[in-house]
Structure formats: C-alpha cells, structure tokens
mmCIF file of C-alpha atoms in Angstrom:
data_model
loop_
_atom_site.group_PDB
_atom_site.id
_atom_site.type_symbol
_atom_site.label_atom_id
_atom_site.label_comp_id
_atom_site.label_asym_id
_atom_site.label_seq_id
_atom_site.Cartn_x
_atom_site.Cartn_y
_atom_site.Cartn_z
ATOM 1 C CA UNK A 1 -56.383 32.248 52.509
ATOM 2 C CA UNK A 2 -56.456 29.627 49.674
ATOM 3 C CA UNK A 3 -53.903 32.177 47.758
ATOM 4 C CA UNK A 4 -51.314 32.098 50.797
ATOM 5 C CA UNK A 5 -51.401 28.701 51.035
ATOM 6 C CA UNK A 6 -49.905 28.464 47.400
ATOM 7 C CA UNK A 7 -47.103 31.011 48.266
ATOM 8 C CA UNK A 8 -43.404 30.374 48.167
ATOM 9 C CA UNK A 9 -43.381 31.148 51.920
ATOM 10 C CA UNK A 10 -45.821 28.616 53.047
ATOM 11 C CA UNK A 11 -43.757 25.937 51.205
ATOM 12 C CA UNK A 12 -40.444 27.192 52.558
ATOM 13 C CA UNK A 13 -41.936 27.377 56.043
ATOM 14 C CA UNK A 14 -43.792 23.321 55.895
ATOM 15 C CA UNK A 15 -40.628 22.721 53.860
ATOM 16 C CA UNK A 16 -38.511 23.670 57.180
ATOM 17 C CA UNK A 17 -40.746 22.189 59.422
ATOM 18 C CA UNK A 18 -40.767 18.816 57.418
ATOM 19 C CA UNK A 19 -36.697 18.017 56.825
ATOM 20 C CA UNK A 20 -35.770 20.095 60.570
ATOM 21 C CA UNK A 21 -32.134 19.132 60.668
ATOM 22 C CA UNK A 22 -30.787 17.397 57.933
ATOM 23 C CA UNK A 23 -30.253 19.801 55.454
ATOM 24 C CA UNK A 24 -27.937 22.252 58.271
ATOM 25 C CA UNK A 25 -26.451 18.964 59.542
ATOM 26 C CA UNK A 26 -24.865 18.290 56.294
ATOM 27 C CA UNK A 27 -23.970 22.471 56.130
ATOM 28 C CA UNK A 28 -22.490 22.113 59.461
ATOM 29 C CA UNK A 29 -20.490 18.661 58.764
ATOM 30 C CA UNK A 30 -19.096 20.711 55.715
ATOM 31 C CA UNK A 31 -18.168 23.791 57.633
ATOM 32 C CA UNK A 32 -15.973 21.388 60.041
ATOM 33 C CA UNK A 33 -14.433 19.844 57.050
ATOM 34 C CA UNK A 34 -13.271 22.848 55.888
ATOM 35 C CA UNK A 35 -12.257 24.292 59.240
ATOM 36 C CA UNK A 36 -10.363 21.237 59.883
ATOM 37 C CA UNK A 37 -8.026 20.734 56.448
ATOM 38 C CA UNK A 38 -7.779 24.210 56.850
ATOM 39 C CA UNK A 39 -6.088 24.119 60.612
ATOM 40 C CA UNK A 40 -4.263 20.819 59.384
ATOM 41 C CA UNK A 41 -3.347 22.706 55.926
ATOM 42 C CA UNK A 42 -1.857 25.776 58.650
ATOM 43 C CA UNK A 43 -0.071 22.964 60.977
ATOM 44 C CA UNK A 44 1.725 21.467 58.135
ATOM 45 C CA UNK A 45 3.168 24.250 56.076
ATOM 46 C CA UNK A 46 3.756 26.158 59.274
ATOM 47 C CA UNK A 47 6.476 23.811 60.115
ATOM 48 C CA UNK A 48 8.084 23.860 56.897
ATOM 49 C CA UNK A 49 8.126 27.314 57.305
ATOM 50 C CA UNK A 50 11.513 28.928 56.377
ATOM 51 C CA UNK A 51 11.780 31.860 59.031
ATOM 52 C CA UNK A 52 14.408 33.643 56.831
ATOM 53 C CA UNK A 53 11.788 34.224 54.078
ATOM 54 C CA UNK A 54 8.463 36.081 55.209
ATOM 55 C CA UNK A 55 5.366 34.068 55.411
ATOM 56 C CA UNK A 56 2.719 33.917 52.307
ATOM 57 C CA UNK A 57 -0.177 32.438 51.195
ATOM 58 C CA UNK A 58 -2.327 30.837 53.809
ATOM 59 C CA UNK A 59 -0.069 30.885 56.176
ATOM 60 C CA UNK A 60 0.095 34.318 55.700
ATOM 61 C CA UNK A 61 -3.930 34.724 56.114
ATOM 62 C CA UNK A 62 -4.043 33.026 58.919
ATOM 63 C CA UNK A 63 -1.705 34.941 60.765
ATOM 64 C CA UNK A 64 -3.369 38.073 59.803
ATOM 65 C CA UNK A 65 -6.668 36.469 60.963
ATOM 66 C CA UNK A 66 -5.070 35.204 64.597
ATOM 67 C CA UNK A 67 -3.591 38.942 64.912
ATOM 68 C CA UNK A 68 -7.273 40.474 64.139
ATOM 69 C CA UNK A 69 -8.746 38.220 66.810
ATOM 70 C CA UNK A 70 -5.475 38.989 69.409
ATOM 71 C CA UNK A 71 -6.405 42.799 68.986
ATOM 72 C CA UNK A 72 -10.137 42.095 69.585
ATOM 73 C CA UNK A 73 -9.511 40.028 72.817
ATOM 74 C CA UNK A 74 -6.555 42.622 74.140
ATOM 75 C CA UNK A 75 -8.503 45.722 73.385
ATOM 76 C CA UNK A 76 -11.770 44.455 74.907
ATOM 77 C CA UNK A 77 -10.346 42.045 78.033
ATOM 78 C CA UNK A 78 -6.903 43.222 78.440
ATOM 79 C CA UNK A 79 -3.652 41.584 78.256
ATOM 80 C CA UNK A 80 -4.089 38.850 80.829
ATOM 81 C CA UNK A 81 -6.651 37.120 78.783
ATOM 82 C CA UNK A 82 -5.046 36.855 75.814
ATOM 83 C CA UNK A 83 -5.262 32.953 76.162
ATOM 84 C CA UNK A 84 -8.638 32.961 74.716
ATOM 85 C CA UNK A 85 -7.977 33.821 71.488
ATOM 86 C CA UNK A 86 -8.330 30.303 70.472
ATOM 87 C CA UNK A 87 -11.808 30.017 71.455
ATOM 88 C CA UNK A 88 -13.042 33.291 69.978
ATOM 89 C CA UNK A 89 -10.787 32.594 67.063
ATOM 90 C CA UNK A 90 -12.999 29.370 66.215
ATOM 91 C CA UNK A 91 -16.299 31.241 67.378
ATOM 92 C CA UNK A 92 -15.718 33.847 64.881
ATOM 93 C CA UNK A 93 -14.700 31.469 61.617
ATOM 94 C CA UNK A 94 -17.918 29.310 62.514
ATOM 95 C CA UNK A 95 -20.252 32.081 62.733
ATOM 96 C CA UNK A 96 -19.179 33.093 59.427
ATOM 97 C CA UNK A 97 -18.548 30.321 57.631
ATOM 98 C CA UNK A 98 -22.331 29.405 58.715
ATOM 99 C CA UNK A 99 -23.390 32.520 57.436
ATOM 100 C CA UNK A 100 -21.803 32.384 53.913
ATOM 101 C CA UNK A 101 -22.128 29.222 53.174
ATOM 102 C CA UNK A 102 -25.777 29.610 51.280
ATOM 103 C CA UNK A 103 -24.012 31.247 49.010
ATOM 104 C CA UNK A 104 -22.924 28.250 47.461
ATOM 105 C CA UNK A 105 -26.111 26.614 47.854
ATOM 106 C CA UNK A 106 -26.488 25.132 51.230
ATOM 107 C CA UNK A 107 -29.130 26.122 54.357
ATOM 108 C CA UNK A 108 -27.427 28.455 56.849
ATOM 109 C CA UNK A 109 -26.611 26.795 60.272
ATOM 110 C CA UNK A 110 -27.536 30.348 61.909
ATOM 111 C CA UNK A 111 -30.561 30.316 60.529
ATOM 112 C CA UNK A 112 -31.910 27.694 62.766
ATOM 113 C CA UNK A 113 -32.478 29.049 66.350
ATOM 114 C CA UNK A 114 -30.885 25.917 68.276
ATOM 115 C CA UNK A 115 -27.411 26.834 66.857
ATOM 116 C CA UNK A 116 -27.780 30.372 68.121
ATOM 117 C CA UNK A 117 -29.004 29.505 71.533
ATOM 118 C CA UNK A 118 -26.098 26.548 71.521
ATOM 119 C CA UNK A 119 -23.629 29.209 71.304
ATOM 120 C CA UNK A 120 -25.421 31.809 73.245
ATOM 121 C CA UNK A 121 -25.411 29.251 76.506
ATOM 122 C CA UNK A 122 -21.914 29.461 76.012
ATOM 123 C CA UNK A 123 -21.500 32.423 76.549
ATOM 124 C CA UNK A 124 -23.301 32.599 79.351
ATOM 125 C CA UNK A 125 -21.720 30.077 81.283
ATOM 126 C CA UNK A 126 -18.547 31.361 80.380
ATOM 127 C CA UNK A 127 -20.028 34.671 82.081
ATOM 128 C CA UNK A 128 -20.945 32.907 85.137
ATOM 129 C CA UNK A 129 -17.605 31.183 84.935
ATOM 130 C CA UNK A 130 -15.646 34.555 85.041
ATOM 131 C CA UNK A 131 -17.979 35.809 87.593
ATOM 132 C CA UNK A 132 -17.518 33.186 89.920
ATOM 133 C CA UNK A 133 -13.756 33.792 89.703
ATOM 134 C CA UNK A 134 -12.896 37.140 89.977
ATOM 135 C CA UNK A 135 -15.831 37.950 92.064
ATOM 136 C CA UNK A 136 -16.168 34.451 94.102
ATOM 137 C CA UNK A 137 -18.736 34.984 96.991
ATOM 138 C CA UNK A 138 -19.726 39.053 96.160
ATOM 139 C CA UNK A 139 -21.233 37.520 93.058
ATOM 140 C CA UNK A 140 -24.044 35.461 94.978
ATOM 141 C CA UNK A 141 -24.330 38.208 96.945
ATOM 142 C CA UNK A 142 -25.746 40.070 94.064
ATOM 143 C CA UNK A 143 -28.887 37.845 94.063
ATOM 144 C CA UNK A 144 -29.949 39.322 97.161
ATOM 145 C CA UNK A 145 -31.920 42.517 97.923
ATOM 146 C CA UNK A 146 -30.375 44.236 101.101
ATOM 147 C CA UNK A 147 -30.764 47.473 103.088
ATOM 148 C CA UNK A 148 -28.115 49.028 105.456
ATOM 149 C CA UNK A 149 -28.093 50.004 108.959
ATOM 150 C CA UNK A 150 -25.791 52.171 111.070
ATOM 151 C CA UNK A 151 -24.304 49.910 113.666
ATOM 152 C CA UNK A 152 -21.650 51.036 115.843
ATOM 153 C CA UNK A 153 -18.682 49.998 113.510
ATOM 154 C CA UNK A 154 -19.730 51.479 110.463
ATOM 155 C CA UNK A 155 -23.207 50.553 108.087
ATOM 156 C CA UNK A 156 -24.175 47.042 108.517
ATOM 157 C CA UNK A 157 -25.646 45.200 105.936
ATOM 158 C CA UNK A 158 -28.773 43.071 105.919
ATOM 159 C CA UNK A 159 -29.879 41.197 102.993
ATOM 160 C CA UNK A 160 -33.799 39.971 102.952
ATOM 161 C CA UNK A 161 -34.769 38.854 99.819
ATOM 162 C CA UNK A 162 -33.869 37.201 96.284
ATOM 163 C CA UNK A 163 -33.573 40.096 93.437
ATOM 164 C CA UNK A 164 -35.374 38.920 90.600
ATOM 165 C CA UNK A 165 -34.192 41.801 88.195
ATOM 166 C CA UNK A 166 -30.431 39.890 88.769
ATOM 167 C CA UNK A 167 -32.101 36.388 87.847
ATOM 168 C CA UNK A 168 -33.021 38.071 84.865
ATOM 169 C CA UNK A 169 -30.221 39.752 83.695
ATOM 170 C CA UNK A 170 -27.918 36.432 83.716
ATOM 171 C CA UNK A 171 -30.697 34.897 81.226
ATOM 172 C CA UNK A 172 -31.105 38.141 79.045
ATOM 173 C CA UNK A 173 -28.182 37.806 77.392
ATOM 174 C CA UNK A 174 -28.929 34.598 76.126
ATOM 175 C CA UNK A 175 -31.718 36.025 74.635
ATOM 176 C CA UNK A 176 -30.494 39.066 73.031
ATOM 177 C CA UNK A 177 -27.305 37.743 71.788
ATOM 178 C CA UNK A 178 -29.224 34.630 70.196
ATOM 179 C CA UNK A 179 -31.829 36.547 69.122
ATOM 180 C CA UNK A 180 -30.101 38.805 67.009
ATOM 181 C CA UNK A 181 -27.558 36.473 65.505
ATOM 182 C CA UNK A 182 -30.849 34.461 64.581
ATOM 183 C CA UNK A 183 -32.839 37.130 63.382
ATOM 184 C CA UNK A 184 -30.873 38.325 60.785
ATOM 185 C CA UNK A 185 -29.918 35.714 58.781
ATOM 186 C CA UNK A 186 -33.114 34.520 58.960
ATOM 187 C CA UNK A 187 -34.739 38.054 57.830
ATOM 188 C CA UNK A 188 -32.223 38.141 55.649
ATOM 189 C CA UNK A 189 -33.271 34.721 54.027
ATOM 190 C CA UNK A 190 -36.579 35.608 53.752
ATOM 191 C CA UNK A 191 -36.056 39.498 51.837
ATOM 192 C CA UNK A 192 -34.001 37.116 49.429
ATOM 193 C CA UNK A 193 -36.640 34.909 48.621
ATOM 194 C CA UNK A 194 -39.276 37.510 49.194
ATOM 195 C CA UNK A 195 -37.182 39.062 45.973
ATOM 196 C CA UNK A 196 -37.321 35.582 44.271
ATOM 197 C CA UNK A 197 -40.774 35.111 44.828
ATOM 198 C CA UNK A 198 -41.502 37.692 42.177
ATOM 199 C CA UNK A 199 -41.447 35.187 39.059
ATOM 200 C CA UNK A 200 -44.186 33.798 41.151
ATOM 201 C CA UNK A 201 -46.113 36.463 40.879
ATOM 202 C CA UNK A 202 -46.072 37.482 37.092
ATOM 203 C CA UNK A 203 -45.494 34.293 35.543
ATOM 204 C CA UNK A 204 -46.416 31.679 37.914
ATOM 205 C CA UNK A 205 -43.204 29.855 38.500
ATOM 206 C CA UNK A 206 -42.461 28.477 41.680
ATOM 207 C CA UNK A 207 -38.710 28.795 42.407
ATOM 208 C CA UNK A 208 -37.984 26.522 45.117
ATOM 209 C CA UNK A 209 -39.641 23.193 43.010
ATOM 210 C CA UNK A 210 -38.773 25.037 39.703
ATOM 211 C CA UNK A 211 -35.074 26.681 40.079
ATOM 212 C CA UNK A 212 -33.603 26.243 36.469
ATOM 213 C CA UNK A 213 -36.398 28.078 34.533
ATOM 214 C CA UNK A 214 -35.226 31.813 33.057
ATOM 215 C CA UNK A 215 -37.069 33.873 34.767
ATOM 216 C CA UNK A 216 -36.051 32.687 38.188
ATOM 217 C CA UNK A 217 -32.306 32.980 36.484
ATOM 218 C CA UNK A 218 -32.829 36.314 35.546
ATOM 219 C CA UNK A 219 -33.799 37.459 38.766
ATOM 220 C CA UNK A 220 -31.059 35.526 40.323
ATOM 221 C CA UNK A 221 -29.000 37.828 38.188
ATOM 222 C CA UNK A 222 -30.956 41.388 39.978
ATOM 223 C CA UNK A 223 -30.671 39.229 43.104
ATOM 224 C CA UNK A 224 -26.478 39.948 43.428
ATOM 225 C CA UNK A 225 -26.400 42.906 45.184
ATOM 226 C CA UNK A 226 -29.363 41.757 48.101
ATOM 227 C CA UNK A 227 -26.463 38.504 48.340
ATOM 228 C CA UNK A 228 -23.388 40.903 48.766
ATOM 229 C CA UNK A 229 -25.322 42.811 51.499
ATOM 230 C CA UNK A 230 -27.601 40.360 53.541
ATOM 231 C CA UNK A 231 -24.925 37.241 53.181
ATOM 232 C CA UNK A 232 -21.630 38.506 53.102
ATOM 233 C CA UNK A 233 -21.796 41.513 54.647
ATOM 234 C CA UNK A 234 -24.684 41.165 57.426
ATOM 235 C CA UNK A 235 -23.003 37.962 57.943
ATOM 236 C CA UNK A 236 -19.325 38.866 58.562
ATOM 237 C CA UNK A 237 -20.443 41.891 60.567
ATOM 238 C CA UNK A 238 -22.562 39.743 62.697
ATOM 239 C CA UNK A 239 -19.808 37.158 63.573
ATOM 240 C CA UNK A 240 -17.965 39.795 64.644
ATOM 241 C CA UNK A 241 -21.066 41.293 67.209
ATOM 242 C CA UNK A 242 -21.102 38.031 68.529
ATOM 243 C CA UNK A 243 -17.732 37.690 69.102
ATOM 244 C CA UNK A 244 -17.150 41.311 70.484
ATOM 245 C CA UNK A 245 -20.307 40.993 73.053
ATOM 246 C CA UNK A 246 -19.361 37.698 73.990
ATOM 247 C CA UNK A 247 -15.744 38.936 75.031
ATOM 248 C CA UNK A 248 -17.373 42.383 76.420
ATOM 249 C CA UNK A 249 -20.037 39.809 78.515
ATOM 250 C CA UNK A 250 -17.059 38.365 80.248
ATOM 251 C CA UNK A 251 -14.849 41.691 80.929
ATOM 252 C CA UNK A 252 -17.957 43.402 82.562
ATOM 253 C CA UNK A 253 -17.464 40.175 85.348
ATOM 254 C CA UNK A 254 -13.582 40.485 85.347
ATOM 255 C CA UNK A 255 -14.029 44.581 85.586
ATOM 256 C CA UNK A 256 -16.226 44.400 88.783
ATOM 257 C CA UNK A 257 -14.055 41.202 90.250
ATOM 258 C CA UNK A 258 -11.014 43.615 89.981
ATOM 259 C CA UNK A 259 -12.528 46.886 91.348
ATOM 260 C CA UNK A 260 -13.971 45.023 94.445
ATOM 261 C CA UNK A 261 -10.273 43.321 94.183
ATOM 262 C CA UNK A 262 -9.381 47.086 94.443
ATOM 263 C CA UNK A 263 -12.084 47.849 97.790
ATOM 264 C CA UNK A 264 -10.549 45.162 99.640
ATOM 265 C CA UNK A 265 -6.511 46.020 99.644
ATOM 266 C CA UNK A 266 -7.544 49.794 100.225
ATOM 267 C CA UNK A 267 -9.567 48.830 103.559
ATOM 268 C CA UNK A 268 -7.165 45.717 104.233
ATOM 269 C CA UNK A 269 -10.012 43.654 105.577
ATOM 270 C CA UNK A 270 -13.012 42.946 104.811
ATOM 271 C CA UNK A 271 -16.175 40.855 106.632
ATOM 272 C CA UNK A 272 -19.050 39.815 104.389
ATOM 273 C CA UNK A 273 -21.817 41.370 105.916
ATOM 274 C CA UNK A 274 -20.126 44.863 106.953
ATOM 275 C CA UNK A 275 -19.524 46.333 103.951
ATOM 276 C CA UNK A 276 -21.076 48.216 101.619
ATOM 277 C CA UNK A 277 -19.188 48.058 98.782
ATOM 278 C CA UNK A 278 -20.473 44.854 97.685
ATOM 279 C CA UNK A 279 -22.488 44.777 94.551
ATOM 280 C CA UNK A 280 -25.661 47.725 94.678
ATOM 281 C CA UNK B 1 -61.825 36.484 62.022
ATOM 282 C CA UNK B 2 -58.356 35.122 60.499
ATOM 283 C CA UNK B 3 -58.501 38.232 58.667
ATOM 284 C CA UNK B 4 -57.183 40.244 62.112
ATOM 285 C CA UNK B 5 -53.735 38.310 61.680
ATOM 286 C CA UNK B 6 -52.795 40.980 58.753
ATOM 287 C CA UNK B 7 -53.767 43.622 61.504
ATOM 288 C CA UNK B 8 -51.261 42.184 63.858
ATOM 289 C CA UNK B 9 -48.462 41.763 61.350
ATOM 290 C CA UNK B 10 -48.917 45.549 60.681
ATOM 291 C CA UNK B 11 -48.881 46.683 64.392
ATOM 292 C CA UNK B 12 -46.144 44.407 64.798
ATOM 293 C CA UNK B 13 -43.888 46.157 62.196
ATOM 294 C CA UNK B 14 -44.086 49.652 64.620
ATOM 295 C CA UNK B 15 -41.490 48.809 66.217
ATOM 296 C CA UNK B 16 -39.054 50.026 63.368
ATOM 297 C CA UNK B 17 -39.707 53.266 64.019
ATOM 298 C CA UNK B 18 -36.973 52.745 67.403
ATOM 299 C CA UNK B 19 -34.755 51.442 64.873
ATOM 300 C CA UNK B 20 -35.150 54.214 62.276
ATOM 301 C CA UNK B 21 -34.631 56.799 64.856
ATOM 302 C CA UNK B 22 -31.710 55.337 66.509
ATOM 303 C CA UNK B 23 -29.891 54.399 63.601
ATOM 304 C CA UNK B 24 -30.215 58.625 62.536
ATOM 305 C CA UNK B 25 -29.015 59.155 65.724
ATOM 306 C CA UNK B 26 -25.805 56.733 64.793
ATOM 307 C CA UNK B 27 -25.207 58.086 61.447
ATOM 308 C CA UNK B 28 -25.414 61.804 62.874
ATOM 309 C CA UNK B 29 -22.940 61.492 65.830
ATOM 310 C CA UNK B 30 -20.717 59.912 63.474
ATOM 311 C CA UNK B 31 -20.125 62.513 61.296
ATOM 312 C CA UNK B 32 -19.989 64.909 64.494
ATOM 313 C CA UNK B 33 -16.966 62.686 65.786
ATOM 314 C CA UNK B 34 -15.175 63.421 62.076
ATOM 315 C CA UNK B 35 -16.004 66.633 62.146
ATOM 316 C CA UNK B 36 -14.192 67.039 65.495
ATOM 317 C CA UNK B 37 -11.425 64.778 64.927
ATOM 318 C CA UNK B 38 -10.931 63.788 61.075
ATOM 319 C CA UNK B 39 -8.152 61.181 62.481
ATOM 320 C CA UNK B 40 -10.012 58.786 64.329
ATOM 321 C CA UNK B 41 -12.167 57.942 61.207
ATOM 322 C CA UNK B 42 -10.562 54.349 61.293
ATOM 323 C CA UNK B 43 -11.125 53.658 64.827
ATOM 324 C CA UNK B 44 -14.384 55.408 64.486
ATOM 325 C CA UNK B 45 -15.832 52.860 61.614
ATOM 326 C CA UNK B 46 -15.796 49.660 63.208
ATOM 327 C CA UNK B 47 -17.728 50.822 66.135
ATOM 328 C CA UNK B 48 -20.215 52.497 63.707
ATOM 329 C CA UNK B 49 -20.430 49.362 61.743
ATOM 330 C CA UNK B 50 -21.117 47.645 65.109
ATOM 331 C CA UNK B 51 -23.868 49.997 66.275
ATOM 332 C CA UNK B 52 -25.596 49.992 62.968
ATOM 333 C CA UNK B 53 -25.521 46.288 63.351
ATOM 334 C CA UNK B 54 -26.468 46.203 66.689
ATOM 335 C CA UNK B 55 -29.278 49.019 65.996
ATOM 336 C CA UNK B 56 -31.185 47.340 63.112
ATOM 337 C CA UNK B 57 -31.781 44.020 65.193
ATOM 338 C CA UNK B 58 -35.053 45.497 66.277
ATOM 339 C CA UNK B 59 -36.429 46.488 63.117
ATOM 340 C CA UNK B 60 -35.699 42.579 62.305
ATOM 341 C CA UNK B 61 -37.329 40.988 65.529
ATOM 342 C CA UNK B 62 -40.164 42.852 64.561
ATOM 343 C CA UNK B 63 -40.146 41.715 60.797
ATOM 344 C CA UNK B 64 -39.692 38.007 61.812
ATOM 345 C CA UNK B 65 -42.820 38.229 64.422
ATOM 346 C CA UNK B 66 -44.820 39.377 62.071
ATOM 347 C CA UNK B 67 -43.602 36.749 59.524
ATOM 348 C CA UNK B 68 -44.417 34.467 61.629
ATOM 349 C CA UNK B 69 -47.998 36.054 62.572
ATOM 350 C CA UNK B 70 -48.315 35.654 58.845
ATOM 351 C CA UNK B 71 -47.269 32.194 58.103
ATOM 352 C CA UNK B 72 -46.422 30.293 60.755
#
C-alpha cells in the first residue's frame, strides 16, 4: 500500500479531486473562444465573398464541414429535419475540440463526467421532445402495460399498470451515450500516463511535478503514436458516435410517430382505447 | 483484507472478453461485405469505424471500474 500511495496515479487522481473544475473551466472558456472568432472569422469573409470566384481557405473548410454534418442529419433523419444541422454542427466541433485540446497541454472537458451527462440530458430531452410530437398521446401510452379483449367491435384494449422496462429505457440512453463518450477519453488519459509513468519506475522521476527532465522527454518522444490514436483519432471518431446516436435517438421517435401517422389514415379513425396498434 | 481489491480489479477486467469477441465478429463481416461487393468499401468504412468504436466501449467501462477499484 505505502508503494501505491507514491504512484503517479494516486497524485493524478487527489490531484483531480483537489482543483475539480478549474483547470476544464479554463479548457472550456478556450474552446468557446476559438469556436466563436472562428464563426465571426466565417461571418465576415463570407460576405465579402466574391461568388464569381470559388470559395477557399476557411471559408472553404467550413463549408465542407456544414456539408459533412447536412449528409449526417439527411441520411440519418431525412430531409424534413435538415434544420438541425446547426445544433449537431456545434455538438460535433465541441466534442472534438474538447477532445484534442490536451494535445496542446490543457485537461480534456470530456474527461470530466458532468460535461458528458450535460450533453447526454440533451439528448434526451430532445428525444422526449420529438416523441411528444410526432407521437403526442400514443407516446404516454407506452408507459402502460395493457392486455386486449375481444369486444364486439373489434379487440379492446385495457391498460393496468405502469411498465417499468419503458421508464428505463428513456434514462438508458443517458447512460450509455455519457458513459462511453466519458470512458474513453478518460481510459485513454490514463494508458497515456500509464506509458509516462515508466520514468517513474526505472529512474524515479515523477512526471506530473517533474515534466522537463530527459527521461520524461524521451518518452514523450515514444509517446507520439499512443497521442495520434487515443487523442486524435478516438477523439474525432467519438464526436462523431455522439453525434450520429444522438440524431439516430431522435429518428427512432419521428419513425414510430410517422408509422402510427401511417395506422391512422389507413383506418380513417381512430379511438384511444380500441386499437391495437398503439405502441406493444 | 485490502489485498482482495487487486482480486476485484482482475475479475473486473473479464468483461473484455465481449469486446474481443465482438469486435472479431466486426472485422470478419467486414471483409465478407468486400468480398461480396468490392464497391461499397467507402460506405462500408464509416460504419465499421463506428462499430469498432461503439464495440470497444465495454472493454473501457471495465478498465475504468477497475481503475477506480484500484485507486479511487
């Protein structure tokens, strides 16, 4: 026990537990910056823009960017929801940019679990949002746990209790989507500085108090590749998981809205309790 | 008795195996979908990339719990 208390991972853990929020405040606040000369960098050249020459530059990178995101949110929800590109636009370049930016030295928003969840309950009230839409009343209806009788006019429908398994499965999301954003860049963290521990181990320098010595540079040298896969690319491919199950969240609402959407024009009427189309 | 924590960690990292096995499982029916249709190999390797993704967060929920059987 007395050797673990010495180890790099007890002092990064009581070093996160003593400064919580300051450090990804100030990664955050930078992120924002940059997000926001960057939109205000877009929103001045694009009206210089001459349309008789094609676009370069950034303005060129941005479009490309908005197109990626418009083929995301067409292929996944169709073309009637192509108004939220905006959203997943700025959902994307936040997840990423808080993902790469310990590559320049600072802590990694995503790597605190109250960022994760922040965005995760976003999601899922935008899921309840688009449930409550397209599906209106059928969607409380799913709460309940009914069994159908033949009446005289067809099977009647009595519900008699709350289903619990539907409870859960609005709050599992949350959990799964958060949860995985979170746990990689976290794991990945700690394989990087399990990798920089190892000047700790055969020459006893600590490389969180002691950074500049040359051992811990020469291992930040080994440590390149371990960078390019668990920052850059974990981290772009998991902005774009969140992004896609976020927008494939909300279609699975809109998809069942519009095939009971579908039920009711083919019968031409419906009454709550007399169907049985509604929900399983 | 704090000795049994390093026990835990270890059972806790089984739950790779799920992760090792489904991510073969990825890997293989991608190469079945080239072999059948050697066009789709740029539609194919975004979803690929996404279920690998999606695949390995196991193996990492496990690693973090036992992290934090370990340290925290």
């Amino acid at each position: 026990m007395t050797s673990m208390k010495n180890s790099v991972f007890q002092i990064w853990f009581d070093e996160l537990k003593k400064n919580n929020y300051y450090s990804v405040i100030t990664s955050i606040i930078i992120i924002f910056l940059f997000l926001f000369v960057i939109s205000l960098l877009y929103f001045w050249r694009i009206r210089k823009l001459d349309p008789k020459k094609p676009p370069c530059g950034l303005v060129l990178l941005v479009f490309l960017y908005i197109g990626f995101i418009k083929n995301l949110v067409t292929e996944i929800m169709g073309e009637k929801f192509t108004k939220l590109t905006p959203y997943i636009a700025t959902l994307f370049a936040y997840i990423a940019l808080s993902n790469l930016i310990s590559l320049i030295g600072f802590e990694n928003p995503t790597a605190f679990l109250s960022t994760t969840v922040s965005l995760g309950i976003i999601t899922v009230f935008g899921s309840l949002f688009f449930a409550i839409k397209y599906q209106k009343v059928a969607f409380l209806l799913r709460f309940l746990w009914k069994f159908s009788v033949k009446g005289k006019k067809g099977k009647v429908i009595i519900p008699f209790l709350l289903n619990p398994f539907e409870i859960v499965s609005i709050i599992s999301p949350l959990m799964s989507i958060s949860l995985r954003l979170w746990a990689n860049i976290f794991g990945g963290n700690l394989i990087i500085l399990m990798f920089y521990a190892i000047p700790l181990v055969f020459f006893k320098i600590n490389p969180l108090t002691n950074p500049s010595s040359s051992p811990v540079l020469i291992f930040a040298v080994f440590a390149i590749p371990l960078h390019a896969y668990f920052d850059l690319f974990i981290g772009l491919i998991q902005a774009l998981i969140f992004s896609m199950l976020t927008l494939s969240y909300w279609s699975n609402e809109t998809i069942i809205g519009a095939e009971q959407e579908d039920v009711i024009s083919e019968k031409g009427e419906v009454s709550l309790f007399n169907s049985n189309e509604f929900g399983v | 008795m704090q000795n049994f924590k390093y026990i835990g960690a270890g059972i806790a990292v089984i739950g790779m195996i799920g992760t090792g096995i489904g991510q073969g499982v990825t890997g293989a029916k991608m190469v079945e979908a080239i072999a059948r249709n050697p066009d789709a190999v740029n539609k194919l390797r975004l979803y690929f990339v996404l279920g690998m993704g999606i695949t390995e967060t196991t193996a990492l929920y496990s690693f973090v719990i036992s992290l934090i059987i370990l340290f925290a």
